[in-house]
Amino acid sequence: MNEPGTEGVLLDQETLHDRLGDAPAWLRDHYEAFRESMLGERDGSPFPCYFGIEVEREGDMLYAACESTTDPAALLRFRDVLVEYLDTYPDHAERAPLAVFFAPPEGDPGEAHYHEQLWHVLEFLHVHDPEPWPEEIPTDPDTPRFEFCFGGEALFPTSRAPFYTDRKSRYSPVGLEITVQPRTVFDGITADTEAGQKARDTIRGRMADYDGVCPHADLGDWGVEGDREWTQYLFREDEEASPDACPLNPTHDHPKAPESLLAPGAWRRFDDAATDADGAAVTTGLGDD
């Protein structure tokens, strides 16, 4: 953790703060907007998720920056960071989500672009996952106990993006932002527990105050019949600009990519010509984005 640089590196809060002065402008803007939303108020209302406020205020959050949502080398570096995060977070703090900031696109591409970005990143991670999908987690997104998995762990990736105008709790002015939380951090506060129900009631009440609109219709609870996890990763505002079925079709088949691309540091195989040492074209395992 905390290797030199800012992009493609797992960073704790102290290190990120120390390096922001030398970071790309987009990363500085991303993090400053993130921190302000966590610790500031909107019309007198604090950010809805008090867990998010606490980990940012106490310095327990971990961070990563990725310079592209499509470049294979950048995404393989992010993959390595995510592997490191899963090894690190249990000993870092009781709750240590990973906030991931992606470099912004040019112009204002609109809502559909950000849905495409998110699902491209998640598909890339699935194809280049060094570990198989856990047997106990269903691979069908249209089931209440589906959740995205990576590195042998079930994860809850929630995203924010620039296209939210009213739903400010999901607003990120710079570009795509994904906060990754392992399912294990929700132990004891799931929807079927008294503590979990109390936390949800509090957060959803604060969400209505902060956003000034009703909580999103897709907001639900993992494992509850009728609720779907994937729709909560990036809430849709425009049905025509968002997927009506989960774009990810995970399988238990493993591996899905060549072993050389599953190894740590595989991003180094990519040079300016995108060829490997033998002159053969290196592929991502995905179709064109």
Coordinates of C-alpha atoms in Angstrom, one line a residue:
M1 CA 0.0 0.0 0.0
N2 CA 1.0 3.6 -0.6
E3 CA 3.5 2.9 -3.4
P4 CA 4.7 6.0 -5.2
G5 CA 2.3 8.0 -7.3
T6 CA -1.5 8.4 -7.1
E7 CA -3.0 6.5 -10.0
G8 CA -3.1 2.7 -9.8
V9 CA -2.0 2.7 -6.2
L10 CA -3.9 1.8 -3.0
L11 CA -3.7 4.9 -0.7
D12 CA -4.7 5.6 2.8
Q13 CA -6.0 9.0 3.7
E14 CA -2.8 10.5 5.1
T15 CA -0.9 9.5 2.0
L16 CA -3.5 10.7 -0.4
H17 CA -3.6 14.1 1.4
D18 CA 0.2 14.3 1.2
R19 CA 0.2 13.6 -2.6
L20 CA -2.7 15.7 -3.7
G21 CA -0.5 18.6 -4.6
D22 CA 1.3 16.6 -7.2
A23 CA -1.8 14.7 -8.4
P24 CA -3.6 15.3 -11.7
A25 CA -6.2 18.2 -11.4
W26 CA -9.1 15.8 -12.1
L27 CA -8.1 13.7 -9.1
R28 CA -7.8 16.7 -6.8
D29 CA -11.2 17.9 -7.9
H30 CA -12.7 14.4 -7.5
Y31 CA -11.4 13.9 -4.0
E32 CA -12.2 17.4 -2.8
A33 CA -15.8 17.1 -4.0
F34 CA -16.0 13.7 -2.4
R35 CA -14.7 14.9 1.0
E36 CA -17.0 17.9 0.9
S37 CA -20.0 15.7 0.3
M38 CA -19.1 13.4 3.1
L39 CA -18.3 16.1 5.7
G40 CA -20.4 19.0 4.5
E41 CA -24.1 19.7 4.5
R42 CA -26.7 20.4 1.8
D43 CA -29.4 22.8 2.9
G44 CA -28.6 22.0 6.5
S45 CA -28.7 18.3 6.0
P46 CA -25.7 16.0 6.4
F47 CA -24.8 13.2 3.9
P48 CA -27.3 10.4 4.4
C49 CA -24.8 7.6 5.1
Y50 CA -23.4 8.3 8.5
F51 CA -21.0 5.3 8.1
G52 CA -19.5 7.2 5.1
I53 CA -19.2 10.3 7.2
E54 CA -17.5 8.4 10.0
V55 CA -14.9 6.6 7.9
E56 CA -13.9 9.8 6.0
R57 CA -13.8 11.9 9.2
E58 CA -11.8 9.3 11.1
G59 CA -9.4 8.6 8.2
D60 CA -10.3 5.0 7.8
M61 CA -11.3 5.2 4.1
L62 CA -9.0 3.8 1.5
Y63 CA -8.7 5.3 -2.0
A64 CA -7.7 4.5 -5.6
A65 CA -7.6 6.5 -8.8
C66 CA -7.9 5.0 -12.3
E67 CA -7.0 7.1 -15.3
S68 CA -9.4 5.3 -17.7
T69 CA -12.5 3.2 -17.8
T70 CA -11.6 1.5 -21.0
D71 CA -7.8 1.3 -21.3
P72 CA -6.7 -2.3 -20.5
A73 CA -3.5 -1.3 -18.8
A74 CA -5.3 1.1 -16.5
L75 CA -8.0 -1.4 -15.6
L76 CA -5.4 -4.1 -14.9
R77 CA -3.7 -1.7 -12.5
F78 CA -7.0 -1.1 -10.9
R79 CA -7.6 -4.8 -10.7
D80 CA -4.3 -5.2 -8.9
V81 CA -5.3 -2.4 -6.5
L82 CA -8.6 -4.1 -5.7
V83 CA -6.8 -7.4 -5.0
E84 CA -4.5 -5.5 -2.6
Y85 CA -7.5 -3.8 -1.0
L86 CA -9.2 -7.1 -0.2
D87 CA -6.0 -8.2 1.5
T88 CA -5.6 -5.0 3.4
Y89 CA -9.0 -3.8 4.6
P90 CA -9.6 -6.4 7.4
D91 CA -6.5 -5.1 9.3
H92 CA -6.9 -1.4 8.3
A93 CA -10.1 -0.5 10.3
E94 CA -13.4 -2.0 11.4
R95 CA -15.0 -0.4 8.3
A96 CA -12.7 0.6 5.5
P97 CA -14.5 1.1 2.2
L98 CA -12.6 1.8 -1.0
A99 CA -13.4 5.0 -2.9
V100 CA -12.3 4.8 -6.5
F101 CA -12.1 7.9 -8.7
F102 CA -12.1 7.6 -12.4
A103 CA -10.7 10.2 -14.8
P104 CA -13.6 12.2 -16.4
P105 CA -14.6 12.0 -20.0
E106 CA -14.5 15.0 -22.4
G107 CA -17.6 17.1 -22.5
D108 CA -21.0 16.0 -21.1
P109 CA -21.7 12.6 -22.4
G110 CA -25.0 12.0 -20.5
E111 CA -26.4 9.3 -18.3
A112 CA -26.1 6.3 -20.7
H113 CA -22.3 6.9 -20.9
Y114 CA -21.9 6.4 -17.2
H115 CA -23.9 3.2 -17.1
E116 CA -21.7 1.9 -19.9
Q117 CA -18.6 2.9 -18.0
L118 CA -19.6 1.2 -14.8
W119 CA -20.6 -2.1 -16.4
H120 CA -17.5 -2.1 -18.6
V121 CA -15.3 -1.8 -15.5
L122 CA -17.2 -4.5 -13.6
E123 CA -17.1 -6.9 -16.6
F124 CA -13.4 -6.3 -17.1
L125 CA -12.9 -7.1 -13.4
H126 CA -15.0 -10.3 -13.7
V127 CA -13.1 -11.5 -16.8
H128 CA -9.7 -10.7 -15.2
D129 CA -10.5 -12.0 -11.7
P130 CA -7.7 -14.1 -10.4
E131 CA -10.2 -16.0 -8.3
P132 CA -13.4 -17.9 -9.3
W133 CA -16.8 -16.6 -8.5
P134 CA -17.9 -18.0 -5.1
E135 CA -20.0 -21.1 -5.4
E136 CA -22.5 -19.9 -2.8
I137 CA -23.3 -16.6 -4.6
P138 CA -25.8 -16.9 -7.5
T139 CA -24.6 -15.7 -10.9
D140 CA -28.1 -14.7 -12.0
P141 CA -28.5 -11.0 -11.4
D142 CA -32.3 -11.4 -11.4
T143 CA -32.3 -13.0 -8.0
P144 CA -32.4 -11.3 -4.5
R145 CA -29.1 -12.8 -3.3
F146 CA -27.0 -11.9 -6.3
E147 CA -24.1 -9.5 -5.8
F148 CA -21.0 -8.6 -7.6
C149 CA -18.0 -10.8 -6.6
F150 CA -14.3 -10.4 -7.1
G151 CA -11.3 -12.0 -5.5
G152 CA -13.5 -14.6 -3.9
E153 CA -15.5 -12.0 -2.0
A154 CA -19.0 -10.6 -2.4
L155 CA -18.9 -6.8 -2.8
F156 CA -21.3 -3.9 -2.9
P157 CA -20.1 -1.3 -5.4
T158 CA -22.2 1.9 -5.2
S159 CA -21.6 4.6 -7.8
R160 CA -22.0 8.3 -8.2
A161 CA -21.9 10.3 -11.4
P162 CA -22.4 13.9 -12.8
F163 CA -25.8 13.3 -14.4
Y164 CA -27.7 13.4 -11.1
T165 CA -29.4 16.8 -10.8
D166 CA -31.7 16.3 -7.9
R167 CA -30.4 13.2 -6.2
K168 CA -27.3 14.9 -4.8
S169 CA -26.4 11.9 -2.6
R170 CA -25.4 10.2 -5.8
Y171 CA -23.9 13.3 -7.5
S172 CA -20.2 13.4 -8.4
P173 CA -19.4 16.5 -10.4
V174 CA -16.1 15.3 -11.9
G175 CA -16.8 11.8 -13.2
L176 CA -17.6 8.3 -12.3
E177 CA -16.9 7.3 -8.7
I178 CA -17.3 3.8 -7.2
T179 CA -17.3 3.0 -3.5
V180 CA -16.6 -0.7 -2.9
Q181 CA -17.7 -2.3 0.3
P182 CA -17.2 -6.0 1.1
R183 CA -20.4 -7.7 2.1
T184 CA -18.8 -8.7 5.4
V185 CA -18.9 -5.1 6.7
F186 CA -22.7 -5.5 6.8
D187 CA -22.6 -8.4 9.1
G188 CA -25.0 -7.6 12.0
I189 CA -26.7 -4.8 10.2
T190 CA -28.5 -6.6 7.4
A191 CA -32.2 -6.0 6.7
D192 CA -33.3 -9.0 8.9
T193 CA -31.7 -7.5 12.1
E194 CA -33.0 -4.9 14.4
A195 CA -29.8 -2.8 14.1
G196 CA -29.9 -3.1 10.3
Q197 CA -33.5 -2.0 10.1
K198 CA -32.8 1.0 12.4
A199 CA -29.8 2.0 10.3
R200 CA -31.8 1.8 7.0
D201 CA -34.7 3.8 8.4
T202 CA -32.2 6.5 9.6
I203 CA -30.3 6.6 6.3
R204 CA -33.4 6.7 4.2
G205 CA -34.9 9.5 6.3
R206 CA -31.7 11.5 5.9
M207 CA -31.6 10.7 2.2
A208 CA -35.0 12.3 1.7
D209 CA -33.8 15.5 3.6
Y210 CA -30.5 15.7 1.7
D211 CA -31.8 15.0 -1.8
G212 CA -35.1 16.8 -1.4
V213 CA -36.8 13.9 -3.3
C214 CA -38.1 10.5 -2.3
P215 CA -35.6 7.7 -2.0
H216 CA -35.1 5.9 -5.4
A217 CA -37.6 3.3 -6.3
D218 CA -34.8 0.8 -6.8
L219 CA -33.4 1.2 -3.3
G220 CA -33.7 -2.2 -1.6
D221 CA -32.1 -4.7 0.6
W222 CA -29.9 -7.6 -0.3
G223 CA -31.6 -11.0 0.0
V224 CA -35.1 -9.5 0.2
E225 CA -37.5 -11.1 -2.3
G226 CA -38.3 -8.6 -5.0
D227 CA -35.2 -6.4 -4.5
R228 CA -32.3 -6.5 -6.9
E229 CA -28.8 -5.6 -6.0
W230 CA -27.5 -4.6 -9.5
T231 CA -30.0 -1.8 -10.0
Q232 CA -28.6 -0.1 -6.9
Y233 CA -25.0 0.2 -8.2
L234 CA -25.9 3.2 -10.3
F235 CA -29.4 4.5 -9.9
R236 CA -31.2 5.2 -13.2
E237 CA -32.8 8.6 -13.7
D238 CA -33.8 8.2 -17.4
E239 CA -35.2 4.7 -18.2
E240 CA -34.2 5.2 -21.9
A241 CA -30.6 5.9 -21.0
S242 CA -30.2 3.0 -18.5
P243 CA -30.2 -0.8 -18.9
D244 CA -33.4 -2.6 -18.3
A245 CA -31.5 -5.9 -17.6
C246 CA -28.2 -6.4 -15.9
P247 CA -25.4 -6.0 -18.5
L248 CA -23.2 -8.4 -16.6
N249 CA -23.6 -12.2 -17.1
P250 CA -21.2 -13.7 -14.7
T251 CA -20.3 -17.4 -14.7
H252 CA -18.5 -19.8 -12.4
D253 CA -16.2 -20.7 -15.3
H254 CA -12.6 -19.9 -14.4
P255 CA -10.2 -18.6 -15.7
K256 CA -11.8 -16.4 -18.3
A257 CA -8.6 -14.7 -19.5
P258 CA -5.1 -16.0 -20.2
E259 CA -3.1 -16.8 -17.1
S260 CA -0.6 -14.1 -18.1
L261 CA -3.3 -11.5 -17.7
L262 CA -4.4 -12.8 -14.3
A263 CA -1.0 -12.4 -12.8
P264 CA -0.1 -9.3 -10.7
G265 CA 1.6 -6.6 -12.8
A266 CA 0.0 -7.9 -16.0
W267 CA -0.5 -4.2 -17.0
R268 CA 3.2 -4.0 -17.8
R269 CA 2.6 -6.2 -20.8
F270 CA 0.9 -3.3 -22.5
D271 CA 3.2 -0.9 -24.4
D272 CA 2.3 1.9 -26.8
A273 CA 1.7 -0.7 -29.5
A274 CA -0.4 -2.9 -27.2
T275 CA 1.7 -6.0 -28.0
D276 CA 3.3 -8.6 -25.9
A277 CA 6.9 -9.6 -25.8
D278 CA 6.4 -11.9 -28.8
G279 CA 4.8 -9.2 -30.9
A280 CA 1.3 -10.7 -30.6
A281 CA -1.6 -8.4 -29.9
V282 CA -2.7 -8.4 -26.3
T283 CA -6.5 -8.6 -25.9
T284 CA -8.6 -7.6 -22.9
G285 CA -11.0 -10.5 -23.2
L286 CA -13.8 -8.1 -23.8
G287 CA -15.5 -6.7 -26.9
D288 CA -15.1 -3.1 -27.9
D289 CA -16.5 -0.6 -25.3

